Short mmCIF file of C-alpha atoms in Angstrom, two decimals:
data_model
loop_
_atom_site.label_atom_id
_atom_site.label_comp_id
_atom_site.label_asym_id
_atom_site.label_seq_id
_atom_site.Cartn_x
_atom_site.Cartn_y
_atom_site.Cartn_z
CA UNK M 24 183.54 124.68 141.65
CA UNK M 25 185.20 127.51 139.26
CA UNK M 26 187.20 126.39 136.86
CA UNK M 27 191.04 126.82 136.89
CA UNK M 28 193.33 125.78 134.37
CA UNK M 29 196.83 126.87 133.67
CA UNK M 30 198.74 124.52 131.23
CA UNK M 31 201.70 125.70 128.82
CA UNK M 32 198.89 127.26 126.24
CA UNK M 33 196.01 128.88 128.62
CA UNK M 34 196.19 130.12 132.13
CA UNK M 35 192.46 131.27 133.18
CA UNK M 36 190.09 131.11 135.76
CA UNK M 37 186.72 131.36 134.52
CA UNK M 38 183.14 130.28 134.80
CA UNK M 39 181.50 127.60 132.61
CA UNK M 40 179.91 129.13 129.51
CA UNK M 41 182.52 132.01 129.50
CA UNK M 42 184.51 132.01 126.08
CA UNK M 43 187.61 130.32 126.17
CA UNK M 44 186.73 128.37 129.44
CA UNK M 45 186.12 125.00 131.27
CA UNK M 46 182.91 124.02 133.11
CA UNK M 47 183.25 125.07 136.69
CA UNK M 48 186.32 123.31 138.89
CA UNK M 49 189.43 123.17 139.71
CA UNK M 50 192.21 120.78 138.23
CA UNK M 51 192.90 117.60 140.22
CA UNK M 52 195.64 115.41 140.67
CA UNK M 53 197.27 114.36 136.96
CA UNK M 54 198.92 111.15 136.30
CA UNK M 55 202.57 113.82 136.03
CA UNK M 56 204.19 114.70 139.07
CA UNK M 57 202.05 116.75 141.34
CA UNK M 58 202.60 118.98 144.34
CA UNK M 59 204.09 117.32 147.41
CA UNK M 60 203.38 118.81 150.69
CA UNK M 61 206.95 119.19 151.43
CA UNK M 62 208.96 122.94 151.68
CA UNK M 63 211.07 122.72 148.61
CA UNK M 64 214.00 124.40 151.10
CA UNK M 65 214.16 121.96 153.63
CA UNK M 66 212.09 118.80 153.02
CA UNK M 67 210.08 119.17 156.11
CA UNK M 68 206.34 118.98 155.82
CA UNK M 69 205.24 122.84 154.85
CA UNK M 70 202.16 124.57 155.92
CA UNK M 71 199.11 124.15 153.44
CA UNK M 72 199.01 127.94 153.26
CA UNK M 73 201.54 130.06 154.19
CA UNK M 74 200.91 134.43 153.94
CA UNK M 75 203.06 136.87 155.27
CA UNK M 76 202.06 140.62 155.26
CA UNK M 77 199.98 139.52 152.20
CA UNK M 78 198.35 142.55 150.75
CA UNK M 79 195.92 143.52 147.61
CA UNK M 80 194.83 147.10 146.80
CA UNK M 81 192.96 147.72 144.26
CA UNK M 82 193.98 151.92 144.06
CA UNK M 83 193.60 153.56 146.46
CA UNK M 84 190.71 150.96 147.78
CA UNK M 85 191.76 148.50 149.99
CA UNK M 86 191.10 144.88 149.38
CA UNK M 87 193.27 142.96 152.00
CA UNK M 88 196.47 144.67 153.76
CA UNK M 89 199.09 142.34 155.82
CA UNK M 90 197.03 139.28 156.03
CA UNK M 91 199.37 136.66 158.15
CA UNK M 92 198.24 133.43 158.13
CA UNK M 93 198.84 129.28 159.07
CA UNK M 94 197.38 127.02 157.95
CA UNK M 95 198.77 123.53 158.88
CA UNK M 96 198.21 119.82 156.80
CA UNK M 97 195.04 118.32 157.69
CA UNK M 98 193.09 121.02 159.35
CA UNK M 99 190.14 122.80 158.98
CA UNK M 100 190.84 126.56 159.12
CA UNK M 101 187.71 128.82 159.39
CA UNK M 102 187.72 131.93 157.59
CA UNK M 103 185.42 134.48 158.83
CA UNK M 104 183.74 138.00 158.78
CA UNK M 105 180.89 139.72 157.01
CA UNK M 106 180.65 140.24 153.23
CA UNK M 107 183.53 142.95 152.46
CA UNK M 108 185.48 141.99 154.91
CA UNK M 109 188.44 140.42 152.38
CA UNK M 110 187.85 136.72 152.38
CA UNK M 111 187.12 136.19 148.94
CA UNK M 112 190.10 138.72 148.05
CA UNK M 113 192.37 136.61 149.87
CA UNK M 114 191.03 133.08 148.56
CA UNK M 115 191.42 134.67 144.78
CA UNK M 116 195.13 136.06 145.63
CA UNK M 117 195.90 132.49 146.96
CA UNK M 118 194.55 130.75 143.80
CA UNK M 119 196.28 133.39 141.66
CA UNK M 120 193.12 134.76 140.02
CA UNK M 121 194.03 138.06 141.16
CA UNK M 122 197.69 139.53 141.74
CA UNK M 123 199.42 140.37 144.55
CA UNK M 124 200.08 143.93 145.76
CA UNK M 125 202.98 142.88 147.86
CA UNK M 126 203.88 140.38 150.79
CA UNK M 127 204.10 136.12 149.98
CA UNK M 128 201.60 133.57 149.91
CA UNK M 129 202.28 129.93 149.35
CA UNK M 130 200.71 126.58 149.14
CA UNK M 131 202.17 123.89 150.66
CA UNK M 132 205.61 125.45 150.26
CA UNK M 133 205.10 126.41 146.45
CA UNK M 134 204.70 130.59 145.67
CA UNK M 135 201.36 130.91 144.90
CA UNK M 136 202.52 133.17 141.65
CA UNK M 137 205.65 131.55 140.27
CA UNK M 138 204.32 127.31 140.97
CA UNK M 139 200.63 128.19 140.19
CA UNK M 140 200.75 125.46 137.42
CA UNK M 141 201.80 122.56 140.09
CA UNK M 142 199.41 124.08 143.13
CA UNK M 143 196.29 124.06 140.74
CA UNK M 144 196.46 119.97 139.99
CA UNK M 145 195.89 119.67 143.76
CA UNK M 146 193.34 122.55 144.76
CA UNK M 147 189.40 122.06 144.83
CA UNK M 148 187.91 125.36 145.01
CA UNK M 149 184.37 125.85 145.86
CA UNK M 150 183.50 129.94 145.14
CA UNK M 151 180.30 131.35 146.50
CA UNK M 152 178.24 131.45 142.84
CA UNK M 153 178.72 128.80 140.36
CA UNK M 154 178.27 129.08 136.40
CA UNK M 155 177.95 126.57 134.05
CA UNK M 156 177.48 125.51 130.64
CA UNK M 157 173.28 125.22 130.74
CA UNK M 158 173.03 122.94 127.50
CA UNK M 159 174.83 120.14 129.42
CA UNK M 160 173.98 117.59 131.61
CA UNK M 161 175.68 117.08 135.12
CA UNK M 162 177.23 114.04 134.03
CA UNK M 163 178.50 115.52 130.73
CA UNK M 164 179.69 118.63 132.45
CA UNK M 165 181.55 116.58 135.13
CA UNK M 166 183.25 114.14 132.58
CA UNK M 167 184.08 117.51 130.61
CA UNK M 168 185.98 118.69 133.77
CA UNK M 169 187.48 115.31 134.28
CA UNK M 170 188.98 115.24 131.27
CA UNK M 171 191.72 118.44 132.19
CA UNK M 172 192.20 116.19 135.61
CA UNK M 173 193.87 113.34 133.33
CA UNK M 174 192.70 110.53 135.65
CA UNK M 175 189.78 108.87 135.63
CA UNK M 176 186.89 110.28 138.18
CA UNK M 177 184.02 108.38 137.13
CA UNK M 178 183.45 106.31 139.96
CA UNK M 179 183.78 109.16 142.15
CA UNK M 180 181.21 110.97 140.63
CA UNK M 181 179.22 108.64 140.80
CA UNK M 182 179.57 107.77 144.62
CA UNK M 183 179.42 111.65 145.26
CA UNK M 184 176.40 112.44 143.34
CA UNK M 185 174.47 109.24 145.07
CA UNK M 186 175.37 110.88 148.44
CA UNK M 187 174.20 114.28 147.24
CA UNK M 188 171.43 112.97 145.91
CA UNK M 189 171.85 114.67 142.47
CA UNK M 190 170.65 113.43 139.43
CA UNK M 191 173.69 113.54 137.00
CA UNK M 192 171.39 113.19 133.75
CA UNK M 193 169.53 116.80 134.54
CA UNK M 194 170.40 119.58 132.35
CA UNK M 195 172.55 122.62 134.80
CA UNK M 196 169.68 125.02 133.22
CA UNK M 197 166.92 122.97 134.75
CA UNK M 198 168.87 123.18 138.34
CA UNK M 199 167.75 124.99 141.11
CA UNK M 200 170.22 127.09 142.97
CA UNK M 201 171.07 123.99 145.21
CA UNK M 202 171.62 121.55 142.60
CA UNK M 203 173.77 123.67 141.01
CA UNK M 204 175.59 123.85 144.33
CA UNK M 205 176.12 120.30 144.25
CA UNK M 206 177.84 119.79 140.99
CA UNK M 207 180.25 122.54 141.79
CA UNK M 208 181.00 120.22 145.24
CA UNK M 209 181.13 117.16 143.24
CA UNK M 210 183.39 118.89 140.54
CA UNK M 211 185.96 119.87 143.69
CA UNK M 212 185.88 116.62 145.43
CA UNK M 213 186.34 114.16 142.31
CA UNK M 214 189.91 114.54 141.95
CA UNK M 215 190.94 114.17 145.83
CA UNK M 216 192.12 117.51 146.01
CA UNK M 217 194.69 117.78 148.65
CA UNK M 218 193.55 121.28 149.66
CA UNK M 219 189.94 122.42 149.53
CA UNK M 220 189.40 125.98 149.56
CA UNK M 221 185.39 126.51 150.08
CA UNK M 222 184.05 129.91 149.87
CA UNK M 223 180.51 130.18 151.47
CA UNK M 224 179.81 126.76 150.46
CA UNK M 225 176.57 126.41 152.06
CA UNK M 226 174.27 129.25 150.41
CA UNK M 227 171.79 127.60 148.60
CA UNK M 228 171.77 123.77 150.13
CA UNK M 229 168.90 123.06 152.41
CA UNK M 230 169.23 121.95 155.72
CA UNK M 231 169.67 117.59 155.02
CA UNK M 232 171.94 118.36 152.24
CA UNK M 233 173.87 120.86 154.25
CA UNK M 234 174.40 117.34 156.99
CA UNK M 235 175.78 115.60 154.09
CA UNK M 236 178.24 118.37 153.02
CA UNK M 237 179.88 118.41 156.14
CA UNK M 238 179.75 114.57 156.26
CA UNK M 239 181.74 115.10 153.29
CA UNK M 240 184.11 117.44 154.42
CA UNK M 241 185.11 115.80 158.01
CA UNK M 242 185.70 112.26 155.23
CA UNK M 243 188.27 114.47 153.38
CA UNK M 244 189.96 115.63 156.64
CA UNK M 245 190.20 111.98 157.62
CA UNK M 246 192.05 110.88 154.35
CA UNK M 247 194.34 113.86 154.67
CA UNK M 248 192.63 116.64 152.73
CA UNK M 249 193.44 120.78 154.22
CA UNK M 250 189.97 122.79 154.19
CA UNK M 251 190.23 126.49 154.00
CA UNK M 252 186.08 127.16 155.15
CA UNK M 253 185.56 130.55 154.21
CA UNK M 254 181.68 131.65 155.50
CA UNK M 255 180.00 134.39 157.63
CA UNK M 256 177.83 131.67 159.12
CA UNK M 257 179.54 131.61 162.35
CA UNK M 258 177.68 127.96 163.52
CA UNK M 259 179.05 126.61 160.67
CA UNK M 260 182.53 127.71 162.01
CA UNK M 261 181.95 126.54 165.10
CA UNK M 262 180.63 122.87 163.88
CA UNK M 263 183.59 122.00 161.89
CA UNK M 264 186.46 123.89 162.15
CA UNK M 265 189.87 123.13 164.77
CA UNK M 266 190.87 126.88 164.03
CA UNK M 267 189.71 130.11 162.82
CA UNK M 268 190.98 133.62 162.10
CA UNK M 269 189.04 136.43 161.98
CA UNK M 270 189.34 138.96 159.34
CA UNK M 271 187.89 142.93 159.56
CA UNK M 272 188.51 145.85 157.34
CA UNK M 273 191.23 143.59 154.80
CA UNK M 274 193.41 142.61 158.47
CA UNK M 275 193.46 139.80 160.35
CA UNK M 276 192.63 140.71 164.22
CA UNK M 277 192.65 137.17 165.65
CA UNK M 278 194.15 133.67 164.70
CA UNK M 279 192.88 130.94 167.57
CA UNK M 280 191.29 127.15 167.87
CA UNK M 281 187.68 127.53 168.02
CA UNK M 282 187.63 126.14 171.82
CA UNK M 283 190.78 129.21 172.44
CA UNK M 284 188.75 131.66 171.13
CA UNK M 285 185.49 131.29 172.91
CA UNK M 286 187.40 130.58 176.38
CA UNK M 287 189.51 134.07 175.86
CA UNK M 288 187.85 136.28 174.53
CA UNK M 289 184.73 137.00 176.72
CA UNK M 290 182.13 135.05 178.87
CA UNK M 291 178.54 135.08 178.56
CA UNK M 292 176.92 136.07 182.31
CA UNK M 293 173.46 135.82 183.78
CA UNK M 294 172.64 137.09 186.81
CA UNK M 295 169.32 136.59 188.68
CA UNK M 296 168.00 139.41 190.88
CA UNK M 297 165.17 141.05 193.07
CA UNK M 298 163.57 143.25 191.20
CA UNK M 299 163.79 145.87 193.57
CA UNK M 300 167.20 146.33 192.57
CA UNK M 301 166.97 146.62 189.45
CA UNK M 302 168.10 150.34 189.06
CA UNK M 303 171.31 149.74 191.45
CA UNK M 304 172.32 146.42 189.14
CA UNK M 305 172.03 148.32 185.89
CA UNK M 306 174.21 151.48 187.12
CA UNK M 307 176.25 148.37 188.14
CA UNK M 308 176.79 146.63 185.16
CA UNK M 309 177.00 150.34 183.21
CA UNK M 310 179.58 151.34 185.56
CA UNK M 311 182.09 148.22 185.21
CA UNK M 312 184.60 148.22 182.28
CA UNK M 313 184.21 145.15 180.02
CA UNK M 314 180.62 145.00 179.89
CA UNK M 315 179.14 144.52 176.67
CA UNK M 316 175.86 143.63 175.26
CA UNK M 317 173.72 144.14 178.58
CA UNK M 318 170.34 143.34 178.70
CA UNK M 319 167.96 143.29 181.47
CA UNK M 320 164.58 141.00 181.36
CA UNK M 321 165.33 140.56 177.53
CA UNK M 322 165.48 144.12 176.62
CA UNK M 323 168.68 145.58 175.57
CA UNK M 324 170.04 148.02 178.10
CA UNK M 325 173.15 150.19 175.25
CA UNK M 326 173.33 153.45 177.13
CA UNK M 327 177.43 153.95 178.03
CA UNK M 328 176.67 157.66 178.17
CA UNK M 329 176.02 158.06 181.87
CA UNK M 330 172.88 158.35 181.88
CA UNK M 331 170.54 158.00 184.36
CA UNK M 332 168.29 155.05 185.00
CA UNK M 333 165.15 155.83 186.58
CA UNK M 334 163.16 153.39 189.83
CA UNK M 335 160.60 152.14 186.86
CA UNK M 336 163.12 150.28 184.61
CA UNK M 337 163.65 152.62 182.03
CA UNK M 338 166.57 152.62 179.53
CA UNK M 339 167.43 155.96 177.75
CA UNK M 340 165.81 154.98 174.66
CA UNK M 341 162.50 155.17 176.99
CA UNK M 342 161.61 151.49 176.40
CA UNK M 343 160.24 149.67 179.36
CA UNK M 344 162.34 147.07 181.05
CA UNK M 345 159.92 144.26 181.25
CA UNK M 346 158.49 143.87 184.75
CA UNK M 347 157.46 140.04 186.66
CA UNK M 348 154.55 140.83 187.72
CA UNK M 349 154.02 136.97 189.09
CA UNK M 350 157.57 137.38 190.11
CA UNK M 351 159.85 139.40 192.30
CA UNK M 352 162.92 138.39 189.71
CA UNK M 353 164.52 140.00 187.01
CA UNK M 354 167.33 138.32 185.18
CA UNK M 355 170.33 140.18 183.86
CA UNK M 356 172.55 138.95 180.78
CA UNK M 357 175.76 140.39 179.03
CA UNK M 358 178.80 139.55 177.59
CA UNK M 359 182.26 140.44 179.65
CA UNK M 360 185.85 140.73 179.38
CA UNK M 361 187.65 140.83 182.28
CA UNK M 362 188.37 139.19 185.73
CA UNK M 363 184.55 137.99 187.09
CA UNK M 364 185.52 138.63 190.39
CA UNK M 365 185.15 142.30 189.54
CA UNK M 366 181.96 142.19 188.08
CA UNK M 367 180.63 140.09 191.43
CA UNK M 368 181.70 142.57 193.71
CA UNK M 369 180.38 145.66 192.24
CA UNK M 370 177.03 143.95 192.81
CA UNK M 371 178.25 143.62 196.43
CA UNK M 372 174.81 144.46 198.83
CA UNK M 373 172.77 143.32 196.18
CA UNK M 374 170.38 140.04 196.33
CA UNK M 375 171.38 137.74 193.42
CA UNK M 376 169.70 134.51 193.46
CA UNK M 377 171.94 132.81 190.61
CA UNK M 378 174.96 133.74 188.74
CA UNK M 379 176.00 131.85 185.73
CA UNK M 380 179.24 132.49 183.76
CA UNK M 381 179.90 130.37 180.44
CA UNK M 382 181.34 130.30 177.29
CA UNK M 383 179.87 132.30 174.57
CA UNK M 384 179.35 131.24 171.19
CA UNK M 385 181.39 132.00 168.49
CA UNK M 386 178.70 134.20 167.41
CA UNK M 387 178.95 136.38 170.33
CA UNK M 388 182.90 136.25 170.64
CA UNK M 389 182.84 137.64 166.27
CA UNK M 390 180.40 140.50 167.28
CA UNK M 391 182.77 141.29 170.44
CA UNK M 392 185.95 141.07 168.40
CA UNK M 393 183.97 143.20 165.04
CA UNK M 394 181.82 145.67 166.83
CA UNK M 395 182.95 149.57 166.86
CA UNK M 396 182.16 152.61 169.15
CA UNK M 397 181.63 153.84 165.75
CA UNK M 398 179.20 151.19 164.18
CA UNK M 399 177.67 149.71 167.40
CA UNK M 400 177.41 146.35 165.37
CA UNK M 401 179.07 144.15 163.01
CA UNK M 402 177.33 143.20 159.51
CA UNK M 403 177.15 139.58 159.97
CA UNK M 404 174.57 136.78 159.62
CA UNK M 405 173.65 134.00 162.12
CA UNK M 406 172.06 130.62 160.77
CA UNK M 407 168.41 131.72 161.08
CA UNK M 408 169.28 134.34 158.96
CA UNK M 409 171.02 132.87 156.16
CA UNK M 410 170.81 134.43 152.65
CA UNK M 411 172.94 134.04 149.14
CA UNK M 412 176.19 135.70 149.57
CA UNK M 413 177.38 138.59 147.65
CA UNK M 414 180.89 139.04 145.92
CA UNK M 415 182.92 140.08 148.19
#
């Protein structure tokens, strides 16, 4: 976890083995006073993280532009969209690595600018690439860290490492990319940080270790830890989080629970057919606002130009809708917003032997909340297509 200290001599955020900085982490809990999760106004429990109209240009390039969000004590908050998107702007602003353009941002009531020094002793911060000191050892590099934390973590590290299964006497340069990943987790978790901010914390651990990490994360929640879960690995999301907001273009265009979201957004429906009507279902479908993402026997039917689709099954790409030769059925699929009942009757006169409407995943509800008649498609990664995240 990067490194960031700011006592009455040095304020920096760097990466191990950059001159003038710590091994990568973030300061925990000292034995001096430390941040309590109380508004310094009015006593009463604040938010964990508090932004209103937050925004960061950098120029005339935007970086994030009236960001607005909630987080609330104890939760985990899900951060999402695809690499560029502002996450990682936001998550620096908050930690104070980066300035403000305008707007507030606060940490469990404290400015994020003017109380840095308090908020740090109670942050772990996870970024998406770690850097360390490659001459040291794990456990030298964690006792290092522990030593700007001014309480004793060695047990913890211990206990952490055991689950992680990391061997703490291995030099960092000798580390593959997901060892390294653990040490930066185990550096964030030692100190009981009372607010975990994670960015794309995942990238590099394999599948079992990835179990364990979330293990982890849903112990913190239970002893009162805040997780800020930062990823474009929407199953991820979907696994762990109560809440999520999604973030396009440096703006946030929806704040919801995970359950919220994926009930209001849009429903996932199948519909069964004869294949002999397959040309009047497609102008159907085509025809009925709110359809998105059609696709008939598992080949994507995009045409919302009006054009025509011919007895055969072909789209106007020319690509052959597959045909059931052993079967007189063709199945329908697409995503929908809107009442159902609309959908259902314009298929009125039509043979449907099944109609299913469910939830979609998360996946489905990001691409209908991030696609464009521009773009046609959002730049954003499932889980079977996981790969190292870029700086955002």
């Amino acid at each position: 976890m990067t490194a960031i200290r700011d006592d009455a001599t040095t304020t920096d955020a760097v990466a191990g083995g950059t001159s003038g900085g710590t091994p990568n982490g973030t300061p925990a809990r000292s034995s001096q006073p430390g941040l309590s999760p109380t508004s310094k106004s009015s006593g009463l429990q604040a938010p964990a993280i508090s932004t209103s109209h937050l925004t960061k240009r950098y120029g005339k390039a935007r970086g994030i532009e009236d960001v607005n969000l909630t987080v609330l004590p104890g939760e985990i908050f899900g951060f999402i969209g695809p690499n560029g998107a502002g996450k990682s702007t936001t998550i620096r602003t908050l930690l104070g690595l980066i300035h403000k353009t305008s707007g507030e941002a606060s940490i469990f009531g404290w400015d994020c600018e003017k109380d840095r020094t308090r908020i740090l002793q109670q942050v772990g911060y996870l970024p998406s690439e770690v850097f360390y000191y490659d001459g040291m050892r794990a456990r030298d590099l964690l006792s290092y860290a522990a030593s700007f934390y001014r309480v004793d973590c060695t047990a913890r590290i211990r206990e952490l490492a055991a689950k992680l299964n990391l061997n703490l006497d291995q030099k960092v340069e000798d580390m593959s990319l997901g060892n390294r990943k653990k040490v930066g987790i185990v550096q964030g978790l030692m100190h009981s940080p009372s607010l975990i901010i994670l960015d794309e914390p995942t990238s590099g651990l394999d599948p079992l270790v990835q179990r364990v990490f979330f293990d982890l994360m849903l112990e913190e929640r239970s002893r009162g830890a805040t997780i800020l879960f930062s990823s474009h690995i929407l199953s991820e999301v979907q696994r762990i989080c109560d809440r999520v907001a999604i973030i396009r273009e440096g703006r946030i265009i929806a704040t919801q629970s995970v359950a919220d979201l994926r009930r209001s957004a849009v429903k996932r429906v199948t519909v069964e057919f004869l294949r002999t009507d397959i040309e009047e279902v497609t102008h159907a479908f085509l025809t009925v606002p709110g359809v998105r993402s059609l696709s008939i026997d598992g080949h994507d039917i995009d045409d919302r130009d009006g054009t025509d689709h011919d007895v055969a099954g072909r789209d106007v790409a020319g690509r052959n809708v597959a045909k059931h030769t052993a079967d007189r059925l063709s199945t329908a699929s697409l995503l929908y917003e809107g009442d159902c009942n609309t959908l259902i009757s314009a298929l009125a006169g039509m043979t449907l032997t099944d109609v299913e409407i469910a939830e979609p995943t998360l996946e489905e509800v990001f691409m209908h909340y991030y696609q464009t008649p521009e773009s046609g498609s959002a730049s954003v990664q499932s889980d079977s297509a996981q790969s190292k995240a870029t700086a955002r």
